[in-house]
Tab-separated table of C-alpha atoms and ligand atoms in Angstrom:
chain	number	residue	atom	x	y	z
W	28	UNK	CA	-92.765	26.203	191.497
W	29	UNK	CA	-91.230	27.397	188.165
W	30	UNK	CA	-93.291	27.313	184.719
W	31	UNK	CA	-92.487	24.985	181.605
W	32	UNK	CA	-92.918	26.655	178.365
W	33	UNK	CA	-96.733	26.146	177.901
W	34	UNK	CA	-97.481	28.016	180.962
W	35	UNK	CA	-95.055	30.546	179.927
W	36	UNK	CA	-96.624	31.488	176.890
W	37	UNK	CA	-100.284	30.869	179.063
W	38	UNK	CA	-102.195	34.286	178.566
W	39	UNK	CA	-102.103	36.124	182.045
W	40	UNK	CA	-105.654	35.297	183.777
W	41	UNK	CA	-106.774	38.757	183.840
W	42	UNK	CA	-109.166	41.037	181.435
W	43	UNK	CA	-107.285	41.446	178.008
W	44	UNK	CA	-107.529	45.677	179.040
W	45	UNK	CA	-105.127	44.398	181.385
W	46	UNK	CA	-101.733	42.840	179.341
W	47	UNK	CA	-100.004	43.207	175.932
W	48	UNK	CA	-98.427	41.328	173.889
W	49	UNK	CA	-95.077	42.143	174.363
W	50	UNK	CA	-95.202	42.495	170.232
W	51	UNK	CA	-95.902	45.823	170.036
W	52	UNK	CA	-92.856	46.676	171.335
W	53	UNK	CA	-90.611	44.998	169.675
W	54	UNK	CA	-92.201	44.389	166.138
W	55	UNK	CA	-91.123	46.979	163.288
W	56	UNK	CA	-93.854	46.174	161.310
W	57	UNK	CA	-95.865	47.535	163.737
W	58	UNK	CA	-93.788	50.156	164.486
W	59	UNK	CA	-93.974	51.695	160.816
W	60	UNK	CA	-97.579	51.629	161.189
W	61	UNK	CA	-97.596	53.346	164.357
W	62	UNK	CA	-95.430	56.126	163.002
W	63	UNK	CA	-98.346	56.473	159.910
W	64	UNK	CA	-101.637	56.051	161.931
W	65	UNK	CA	-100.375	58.175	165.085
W	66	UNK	CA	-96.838	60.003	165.373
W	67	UNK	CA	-98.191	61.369	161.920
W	68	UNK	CA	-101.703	62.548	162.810
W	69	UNK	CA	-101.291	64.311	166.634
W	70	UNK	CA	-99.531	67.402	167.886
W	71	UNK	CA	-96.542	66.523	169.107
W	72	UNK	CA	-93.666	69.240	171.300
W	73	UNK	CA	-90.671	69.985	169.136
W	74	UNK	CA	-88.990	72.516	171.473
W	75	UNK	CA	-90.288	75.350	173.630
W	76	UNK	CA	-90.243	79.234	172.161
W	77	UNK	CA	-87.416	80.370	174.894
W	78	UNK	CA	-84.795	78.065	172.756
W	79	UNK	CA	-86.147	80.286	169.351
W	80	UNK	CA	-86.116	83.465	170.879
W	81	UNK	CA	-84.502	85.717	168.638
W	82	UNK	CA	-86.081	86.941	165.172
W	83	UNK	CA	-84.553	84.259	162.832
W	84	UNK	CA	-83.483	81.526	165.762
W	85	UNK	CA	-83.895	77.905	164.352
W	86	UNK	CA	-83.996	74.211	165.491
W	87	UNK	CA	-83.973	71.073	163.809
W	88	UNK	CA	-86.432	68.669	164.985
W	89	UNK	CA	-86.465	64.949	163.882
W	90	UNK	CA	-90.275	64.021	163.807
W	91	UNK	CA	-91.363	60.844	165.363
W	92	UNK	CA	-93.047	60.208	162.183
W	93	UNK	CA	-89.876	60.354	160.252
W	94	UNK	CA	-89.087	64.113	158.792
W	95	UNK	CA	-86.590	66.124	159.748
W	96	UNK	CA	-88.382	69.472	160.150
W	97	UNK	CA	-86.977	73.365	160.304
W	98	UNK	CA	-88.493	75.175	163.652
W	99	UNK	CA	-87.638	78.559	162.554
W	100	UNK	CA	-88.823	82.479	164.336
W	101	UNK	CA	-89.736	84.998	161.251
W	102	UNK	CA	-89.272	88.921	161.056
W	103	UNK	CA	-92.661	88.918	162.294
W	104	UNK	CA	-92.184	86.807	165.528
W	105	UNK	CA	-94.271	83.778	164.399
W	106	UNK	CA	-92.786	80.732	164.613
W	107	UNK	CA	-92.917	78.187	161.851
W	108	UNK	CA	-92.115	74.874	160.642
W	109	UNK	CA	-90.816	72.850	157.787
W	110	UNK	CA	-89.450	69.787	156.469
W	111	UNK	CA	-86.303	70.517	156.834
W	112	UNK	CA	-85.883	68.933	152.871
W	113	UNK	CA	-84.904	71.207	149.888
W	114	UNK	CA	-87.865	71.203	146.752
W	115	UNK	CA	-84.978	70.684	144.197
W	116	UNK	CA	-83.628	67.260	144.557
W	117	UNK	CA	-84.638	66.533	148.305
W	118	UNK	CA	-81.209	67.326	150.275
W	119	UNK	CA	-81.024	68.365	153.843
W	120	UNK	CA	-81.001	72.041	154.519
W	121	UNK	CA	-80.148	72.516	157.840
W	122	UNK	CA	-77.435	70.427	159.490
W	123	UNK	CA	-76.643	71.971	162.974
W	124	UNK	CA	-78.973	71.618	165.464
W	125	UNK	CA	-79.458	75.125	165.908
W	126	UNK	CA	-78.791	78.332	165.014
W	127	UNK	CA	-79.732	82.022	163.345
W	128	UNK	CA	-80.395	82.204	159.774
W	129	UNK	CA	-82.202	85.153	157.574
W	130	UNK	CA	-82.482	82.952	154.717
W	131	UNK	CA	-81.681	79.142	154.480
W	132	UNK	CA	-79.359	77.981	151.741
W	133	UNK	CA	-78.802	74.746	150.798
W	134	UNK	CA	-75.212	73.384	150.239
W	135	UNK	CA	-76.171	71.311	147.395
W	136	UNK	CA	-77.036	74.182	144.631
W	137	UNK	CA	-77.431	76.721	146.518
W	138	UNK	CA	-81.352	77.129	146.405
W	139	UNK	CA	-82.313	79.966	149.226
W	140	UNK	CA	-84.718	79.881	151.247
W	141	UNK	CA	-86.865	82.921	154.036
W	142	UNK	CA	-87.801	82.101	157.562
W	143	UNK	CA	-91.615	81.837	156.036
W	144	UNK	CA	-90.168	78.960	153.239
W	145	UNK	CA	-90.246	81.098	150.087
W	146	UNK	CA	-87.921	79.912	147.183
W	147	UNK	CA	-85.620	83.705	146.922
W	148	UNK	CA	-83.126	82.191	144.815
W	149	UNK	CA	-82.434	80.001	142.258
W	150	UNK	CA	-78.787	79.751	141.195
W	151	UNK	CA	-79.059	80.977	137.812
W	152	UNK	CA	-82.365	80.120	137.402
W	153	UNK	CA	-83.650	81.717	134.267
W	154	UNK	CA	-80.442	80.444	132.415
W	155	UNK	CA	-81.656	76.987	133.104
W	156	UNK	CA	-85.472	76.971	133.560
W	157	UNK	CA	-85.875	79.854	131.114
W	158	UNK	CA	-89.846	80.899	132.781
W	159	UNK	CA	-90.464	76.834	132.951
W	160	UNK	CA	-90.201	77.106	137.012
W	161	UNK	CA	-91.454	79.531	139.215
W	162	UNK	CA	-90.107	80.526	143.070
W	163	UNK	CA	-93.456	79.871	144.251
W	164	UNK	CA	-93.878	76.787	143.175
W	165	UNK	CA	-90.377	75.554	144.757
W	166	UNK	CA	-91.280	77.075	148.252
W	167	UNK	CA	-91.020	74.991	151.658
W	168	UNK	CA	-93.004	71.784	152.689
W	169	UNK	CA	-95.115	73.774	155.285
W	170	UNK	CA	-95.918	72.415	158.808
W	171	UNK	CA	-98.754	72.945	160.867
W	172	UNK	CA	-97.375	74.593	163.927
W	173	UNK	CA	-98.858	75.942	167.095
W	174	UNK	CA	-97.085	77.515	170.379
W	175	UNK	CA	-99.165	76.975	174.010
W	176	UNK	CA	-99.438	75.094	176.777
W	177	UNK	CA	-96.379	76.973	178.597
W	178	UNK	CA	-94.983	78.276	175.387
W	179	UNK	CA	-94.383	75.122	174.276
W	180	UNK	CA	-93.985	74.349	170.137
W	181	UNK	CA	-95.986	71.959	168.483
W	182	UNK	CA	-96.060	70.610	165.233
W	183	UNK	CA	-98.202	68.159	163.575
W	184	UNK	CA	-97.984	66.661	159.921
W	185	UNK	CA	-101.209	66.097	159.114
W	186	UNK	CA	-102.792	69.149	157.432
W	187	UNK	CA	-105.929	68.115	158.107
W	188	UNK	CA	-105.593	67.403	161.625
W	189	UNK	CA	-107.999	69.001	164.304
W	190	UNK	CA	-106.936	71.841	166.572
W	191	UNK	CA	-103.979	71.584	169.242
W	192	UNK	CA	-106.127	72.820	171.646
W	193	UNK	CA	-109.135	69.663	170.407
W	194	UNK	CA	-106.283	67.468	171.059
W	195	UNK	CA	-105.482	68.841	174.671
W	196	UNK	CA	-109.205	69.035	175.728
W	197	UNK	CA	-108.859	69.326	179.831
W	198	UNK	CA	-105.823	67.151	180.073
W	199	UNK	CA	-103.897	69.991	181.177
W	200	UNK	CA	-106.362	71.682	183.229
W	201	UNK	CA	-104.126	70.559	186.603
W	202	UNK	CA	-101.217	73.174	185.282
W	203	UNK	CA	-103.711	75.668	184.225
W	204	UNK	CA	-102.281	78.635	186.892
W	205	UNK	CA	-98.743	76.642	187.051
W	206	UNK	CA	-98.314	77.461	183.374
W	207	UNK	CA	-99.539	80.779	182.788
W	208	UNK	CA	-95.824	82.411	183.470
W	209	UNK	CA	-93.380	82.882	181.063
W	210	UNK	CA	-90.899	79.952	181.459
W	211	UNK	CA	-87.349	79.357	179.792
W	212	UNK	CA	-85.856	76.546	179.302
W	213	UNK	CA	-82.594	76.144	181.481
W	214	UNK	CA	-81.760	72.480	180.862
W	215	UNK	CA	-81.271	70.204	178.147
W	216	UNK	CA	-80.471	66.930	176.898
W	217	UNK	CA	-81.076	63.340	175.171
W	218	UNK	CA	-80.629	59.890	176.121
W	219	UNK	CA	-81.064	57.436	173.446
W	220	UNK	CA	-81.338	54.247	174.955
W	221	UNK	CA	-82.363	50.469	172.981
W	222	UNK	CA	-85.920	50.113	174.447
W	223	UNK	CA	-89.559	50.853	172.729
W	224	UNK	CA	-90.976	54.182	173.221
W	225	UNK	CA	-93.905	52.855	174.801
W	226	UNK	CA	-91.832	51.625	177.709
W	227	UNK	CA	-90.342	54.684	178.153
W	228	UNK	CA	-94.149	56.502	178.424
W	229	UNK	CA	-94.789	53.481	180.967
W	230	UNK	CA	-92.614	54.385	183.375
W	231	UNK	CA	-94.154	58.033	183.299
W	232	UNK	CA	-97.583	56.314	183.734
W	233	UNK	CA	-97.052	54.659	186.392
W	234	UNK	CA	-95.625	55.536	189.950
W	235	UNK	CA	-95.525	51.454	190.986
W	236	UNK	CA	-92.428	51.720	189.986
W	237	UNK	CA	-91.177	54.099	193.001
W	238	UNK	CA	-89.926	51.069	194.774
W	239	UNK	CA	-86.853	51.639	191.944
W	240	UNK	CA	-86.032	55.104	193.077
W	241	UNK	CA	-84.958	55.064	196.558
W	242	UNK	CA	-85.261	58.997	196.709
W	243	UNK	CA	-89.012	58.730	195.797
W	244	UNK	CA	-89.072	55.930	198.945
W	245	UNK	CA	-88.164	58.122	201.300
W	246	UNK	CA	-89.420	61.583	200.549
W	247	UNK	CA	-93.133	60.030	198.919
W	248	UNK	CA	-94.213	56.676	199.463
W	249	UNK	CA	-94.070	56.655	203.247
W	250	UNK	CA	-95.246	59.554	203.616
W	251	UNK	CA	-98.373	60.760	204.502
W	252	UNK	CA	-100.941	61.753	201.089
W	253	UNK	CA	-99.126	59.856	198.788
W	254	UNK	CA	-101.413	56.767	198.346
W	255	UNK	CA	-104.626	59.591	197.755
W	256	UNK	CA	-102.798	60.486	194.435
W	257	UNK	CA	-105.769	59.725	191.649
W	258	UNK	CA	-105.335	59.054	188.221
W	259	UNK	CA	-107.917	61.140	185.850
W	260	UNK	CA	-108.092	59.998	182.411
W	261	UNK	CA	-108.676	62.282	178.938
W	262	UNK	CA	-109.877	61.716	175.757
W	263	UNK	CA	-107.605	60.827	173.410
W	264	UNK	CA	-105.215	58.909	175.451
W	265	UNK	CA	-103.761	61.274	178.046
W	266	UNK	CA	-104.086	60.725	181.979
W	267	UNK	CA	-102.966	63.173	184.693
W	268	UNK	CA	-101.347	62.477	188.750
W	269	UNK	CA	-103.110	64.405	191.161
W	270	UNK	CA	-100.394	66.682	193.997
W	271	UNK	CA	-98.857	65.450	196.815
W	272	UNK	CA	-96.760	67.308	199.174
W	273	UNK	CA	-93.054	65.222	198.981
W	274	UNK	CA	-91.294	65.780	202.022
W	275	UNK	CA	-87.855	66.478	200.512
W	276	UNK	CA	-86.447	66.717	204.266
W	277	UNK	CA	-86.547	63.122	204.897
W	278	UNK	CA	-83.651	61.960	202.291
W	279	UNK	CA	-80.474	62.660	204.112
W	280	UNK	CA	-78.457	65.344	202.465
W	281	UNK	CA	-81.519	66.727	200.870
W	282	UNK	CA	-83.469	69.467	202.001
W	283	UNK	CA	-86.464	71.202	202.164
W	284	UNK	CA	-87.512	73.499	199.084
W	285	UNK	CA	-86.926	76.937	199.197
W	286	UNK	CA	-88.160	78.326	195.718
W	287	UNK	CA	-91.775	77.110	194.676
W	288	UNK	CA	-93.545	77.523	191.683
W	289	UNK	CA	-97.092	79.881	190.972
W	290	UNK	CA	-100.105	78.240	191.411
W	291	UNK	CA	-98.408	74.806	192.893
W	292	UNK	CA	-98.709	74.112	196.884
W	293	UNK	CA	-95.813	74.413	198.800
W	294	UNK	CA	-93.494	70.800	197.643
W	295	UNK	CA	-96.431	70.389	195.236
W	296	UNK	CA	-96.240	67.420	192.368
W	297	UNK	CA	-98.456	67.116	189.577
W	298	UNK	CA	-97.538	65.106	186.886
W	299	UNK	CA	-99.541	65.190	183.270
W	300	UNK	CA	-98.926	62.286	180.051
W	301	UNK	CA	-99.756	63.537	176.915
W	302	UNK	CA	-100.653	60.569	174.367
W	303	UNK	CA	-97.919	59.257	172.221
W	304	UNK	CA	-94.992	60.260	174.881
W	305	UNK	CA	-94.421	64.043	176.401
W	306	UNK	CA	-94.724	64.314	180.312
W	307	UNK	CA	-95.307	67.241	181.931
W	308	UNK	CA	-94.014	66.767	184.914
W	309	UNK	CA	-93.808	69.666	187.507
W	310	UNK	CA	-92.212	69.018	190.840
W	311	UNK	CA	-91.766	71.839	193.550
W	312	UNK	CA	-89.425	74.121	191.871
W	313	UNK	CA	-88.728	72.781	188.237
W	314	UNK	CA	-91.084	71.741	185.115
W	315	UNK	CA	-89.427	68.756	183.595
W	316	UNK	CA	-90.812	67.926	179.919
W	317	UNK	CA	-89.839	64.879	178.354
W	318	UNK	CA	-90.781	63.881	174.657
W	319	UNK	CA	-90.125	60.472	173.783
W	320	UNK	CA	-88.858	60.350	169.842
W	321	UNK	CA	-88.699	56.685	168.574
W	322	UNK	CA	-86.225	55.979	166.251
W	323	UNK	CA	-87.183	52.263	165.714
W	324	UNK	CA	-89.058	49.555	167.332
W	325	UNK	CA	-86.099	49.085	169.891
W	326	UNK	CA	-84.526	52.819	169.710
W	327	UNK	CA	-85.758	55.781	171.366
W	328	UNK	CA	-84.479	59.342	172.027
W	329	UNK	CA	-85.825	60.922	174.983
W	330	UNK	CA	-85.362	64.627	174.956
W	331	UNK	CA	-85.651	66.194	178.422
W	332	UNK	CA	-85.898	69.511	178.966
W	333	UNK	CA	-85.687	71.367	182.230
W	334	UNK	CA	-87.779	74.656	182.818
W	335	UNK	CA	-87.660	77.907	185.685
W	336	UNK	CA	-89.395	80.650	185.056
W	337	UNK	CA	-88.422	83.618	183.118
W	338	UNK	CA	-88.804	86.236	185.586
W	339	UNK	CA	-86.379	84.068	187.839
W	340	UNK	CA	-83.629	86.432	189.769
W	341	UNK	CA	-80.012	84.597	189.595
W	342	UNK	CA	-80.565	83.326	193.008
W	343	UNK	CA	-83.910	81.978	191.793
W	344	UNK	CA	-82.511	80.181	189.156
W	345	UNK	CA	-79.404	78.583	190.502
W	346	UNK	CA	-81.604	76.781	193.163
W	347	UNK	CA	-84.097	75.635	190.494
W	348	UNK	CA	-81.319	74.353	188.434
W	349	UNK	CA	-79.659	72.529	191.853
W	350	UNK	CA	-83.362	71.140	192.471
W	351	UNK	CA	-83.605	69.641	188.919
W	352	UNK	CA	-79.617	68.167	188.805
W	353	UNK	CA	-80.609	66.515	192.402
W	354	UNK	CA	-83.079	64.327	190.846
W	355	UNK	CA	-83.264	64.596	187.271
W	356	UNK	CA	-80.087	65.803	185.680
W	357	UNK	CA	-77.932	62.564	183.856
W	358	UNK	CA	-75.647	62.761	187.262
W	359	UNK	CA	-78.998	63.200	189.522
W	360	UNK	CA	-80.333	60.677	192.114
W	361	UNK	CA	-83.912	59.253	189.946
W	362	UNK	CA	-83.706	59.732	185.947
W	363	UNK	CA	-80.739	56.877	185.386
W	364	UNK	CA	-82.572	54.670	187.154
W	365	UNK	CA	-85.416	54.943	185.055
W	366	UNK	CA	-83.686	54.535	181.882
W	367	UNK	CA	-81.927	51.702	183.464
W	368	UNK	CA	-84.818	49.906	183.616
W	369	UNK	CA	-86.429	50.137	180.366
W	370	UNK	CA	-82.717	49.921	179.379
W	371	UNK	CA	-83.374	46.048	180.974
W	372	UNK	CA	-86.985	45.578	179.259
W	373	UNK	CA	-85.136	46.880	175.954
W	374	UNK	CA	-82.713	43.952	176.467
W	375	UNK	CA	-85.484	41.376	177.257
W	376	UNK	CA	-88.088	42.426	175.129
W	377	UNK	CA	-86.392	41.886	171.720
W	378	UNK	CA	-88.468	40.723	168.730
W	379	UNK	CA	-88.930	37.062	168.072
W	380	UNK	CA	-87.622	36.335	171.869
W	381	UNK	CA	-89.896	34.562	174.416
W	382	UNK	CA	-91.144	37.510	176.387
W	383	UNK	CA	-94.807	37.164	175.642
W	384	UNK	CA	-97.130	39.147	178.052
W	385	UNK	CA	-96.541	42.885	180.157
W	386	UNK	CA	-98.744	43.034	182.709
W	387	UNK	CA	-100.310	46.168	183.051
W	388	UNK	CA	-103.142	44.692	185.714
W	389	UNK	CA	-103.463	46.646	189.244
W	390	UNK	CA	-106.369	48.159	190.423
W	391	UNK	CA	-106.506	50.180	193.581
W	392	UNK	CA	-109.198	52.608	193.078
W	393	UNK	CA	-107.193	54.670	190.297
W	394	UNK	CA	-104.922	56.019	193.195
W	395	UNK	CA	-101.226	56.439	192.474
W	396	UNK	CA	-100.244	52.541	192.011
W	397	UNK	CA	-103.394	51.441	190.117
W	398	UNK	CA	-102.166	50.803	186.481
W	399	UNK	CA	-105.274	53.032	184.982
W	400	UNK	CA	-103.213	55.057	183.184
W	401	UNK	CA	-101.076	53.084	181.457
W	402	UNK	CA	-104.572	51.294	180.594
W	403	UNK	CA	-105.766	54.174	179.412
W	404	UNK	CA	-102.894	54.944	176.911
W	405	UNK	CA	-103.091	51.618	175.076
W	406	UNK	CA	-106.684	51.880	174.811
W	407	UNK	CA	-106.060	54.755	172.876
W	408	UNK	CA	-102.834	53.365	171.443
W	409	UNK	CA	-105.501	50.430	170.243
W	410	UNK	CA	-108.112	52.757	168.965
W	411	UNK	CA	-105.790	54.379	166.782
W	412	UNK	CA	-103.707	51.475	165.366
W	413	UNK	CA	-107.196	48.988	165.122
W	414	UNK	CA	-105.293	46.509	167.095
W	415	UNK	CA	-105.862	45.121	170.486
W	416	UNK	CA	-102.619	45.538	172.418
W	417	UNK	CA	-103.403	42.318	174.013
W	418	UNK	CA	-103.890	40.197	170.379
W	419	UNK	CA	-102.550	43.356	167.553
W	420	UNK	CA	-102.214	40.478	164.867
W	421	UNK	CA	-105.705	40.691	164.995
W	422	UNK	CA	-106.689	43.954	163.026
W	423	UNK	CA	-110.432	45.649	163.363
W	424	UNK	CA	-112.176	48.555	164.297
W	425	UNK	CA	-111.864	49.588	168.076
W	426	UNK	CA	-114.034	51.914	169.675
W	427	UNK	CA	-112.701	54.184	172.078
W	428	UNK	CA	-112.652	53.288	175.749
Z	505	FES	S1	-80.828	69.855	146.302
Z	505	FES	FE1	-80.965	71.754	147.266
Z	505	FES	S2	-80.314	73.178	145.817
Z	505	FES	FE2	-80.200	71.283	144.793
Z	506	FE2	FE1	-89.323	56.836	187.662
């Protein structure tokens, strides 16, 4: 039996902890106010220290929140961050995506600018502002910015926010050992695909979803330890994957593992999501990071970033980077089919269209196919924005789950 429209837009029979309204990923209202209440108040990874290595090494980093910031090395081998917009009449600075700079000029009138955001020139300043304007009062928009976590950069916004390592708590506490090593970032690129962040963080919450990849089939789900994989929740939104041990021998063509990773059992996999969208997700012989970057309601950019360690001899690396291609490279056998299908919920989620309710509902002891953590995230996700995923028209003060 099919359902006529009323049942259609029927609320699913289950606790609302356990469905959204399918709003809140397509509405831009919302989306604005998502970028204000959270992507502009947490710590959020704009690229890892191996890509800045070098005494003056930049990147440009579009903020989920909106800026453009400057991640730029100084002299003194602290890395910094700015909005990457000139004090004089707000034009970009920086235009490539990278690269090594002592000072920062901008094209516009030629303002300069150090690696720690002081104002050293102003084109014939004292011709124009006599003593009326002062360097220091024409430096950079500083950043809070913070490297940890696997050497990892973080930036956050809010001046006022709490610590990086507040925000983390124990979330991480799985990768303690794993990411203790130096690591260096091998691999590196960006899909931007017409779905909701959210969706894209979804599919990183939950492992239901295996029956997509027929890889994970094979070498995970019917194999033995996979169904004792718990879910463990964190304050402030994150949720880790306890290890398994995939058995990469079973896919055809693929085989076993041959370089493994400090502190991670032998074809280990322990996967950690931060709150608003960075996985870290380490499996075997590779740490994949990804950091979801919305650039509208229905437009995301999902960085991914591939990671061996530094000490790694040539031999080392070349497996770790055949190990990552395999499965996660844009030619590999799981990550297009992932963005394939929030590619699809992109396409049928669009706002004002019928798609009312995601269903977010399974419970199976907070082992691997239990929906916990995606739970988890939009109780958070509701905390922040004072509206229920299930009903966000309705606005109010949530409490934290
Ligand atoms: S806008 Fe940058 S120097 Fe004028
Ligand atoms: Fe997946």
């Amino acid at each position: 039996m099919s359902r006529n429209s009323a049942q259609w837009h029927a609320k699913p029979n289950l606790p609302e902890t356990h469905y959204v309204d399918s709003s809140i990923y397509t509405s831009e209202e919302f989306f604005r106010e998502e970028q204000e209440k959270i992507f502009n108040k947490v710590w959020i990874i704009a690229c890892h220290e191996s890509e800045v290595p070098n005494a003056y090494d930049y990147r440009t980093f579009q903020h989920p929140g909106g800026e453009n910031l400057i991640i730029v090395r100084g002299d003194d081998q602290k890395v910094r961050a700015f909005y990457n917009i000139c004090p004089h009449r707000g034009n970009t600075i920086l235009y490539d995506p990278s690269g090594n700079a002592k000072n920062m000029t901008c094209i516009f009138h030629s303002w300069s600018f150090d690696t720690k955001g002081n104002c050293v020139d102003i084109t014939r300043g004292t011709e124009g502002y006599q003593n009326r304007i002062d360097k220091q009062d024409v430096c950079l928009r500083e950043v809070k910015c913070d490297t940890g976590y696997g050497g990892f950069i973080w930036v956050n916004v809010d001046d006022e926010s709490m610590s990086l390592k507040e925000y983390i708590g124990d979330a991480l506490g799985l990768l303690d050992e794993c990411i203790q090593p130096e690591m260096e970032v091998f691999h590196y690129h960006k899909a931007i695909v017409n779905t909701n962040y959210k969706l894209w963080h979804d599919t990183n919450s939950e492992f239901y979803h295996d029956f997509l990849h027929y890889f994970n089939r094979i070498t995970g789900m019917i194999q033995p330890g996979y169904y004792d994989r718990k879910y463990e929740g964190y304050k402030y939104g994150h949720a880790s994957v306890g290890s398994m041990e995939v058995q990469y021998d079973k896919y055809a063509g693929s085989q076993k593992r041959g370089v493994g990773w400090p502190g991670l059992g032998p074809g280990g996999w322990i996967l950690i999501d931060l709150f608003p969208g960075m996985t870290y997700n380490l499996r075997t012989s590779v740490l994949r990071l990804d950091t979801a970057i919305p650039l509208g309601a229905n437009k995301v950019a999902i960085e991914f970033r591939g990671l061996g360690l530094k000490s790694d001899t040539p031999e080392q690396r070349a497996e770790r980077i055949r190990d990552h291609n395999t499965i996660w490279g844009p030619f590999g056998r799981n990550l297009h089919e992932d963005l394939l299908a929030v590619h699809g919920q992109g396409i049928a989620m669009r706002e004002g269209t019928d798609s009312k309710w995601v269903i977010q509902g399974r419970e199976e002891s907070s082992t691997i196919h239990d929906e916990v953590g995606m739970r988890h995230f939009y109780a958070e996700w509701s905390r922040r924005m004072g509206r229920k995923a299930s009903a966000p028209q309705e606005q109010g003060k949530i409490e934290a789950a």
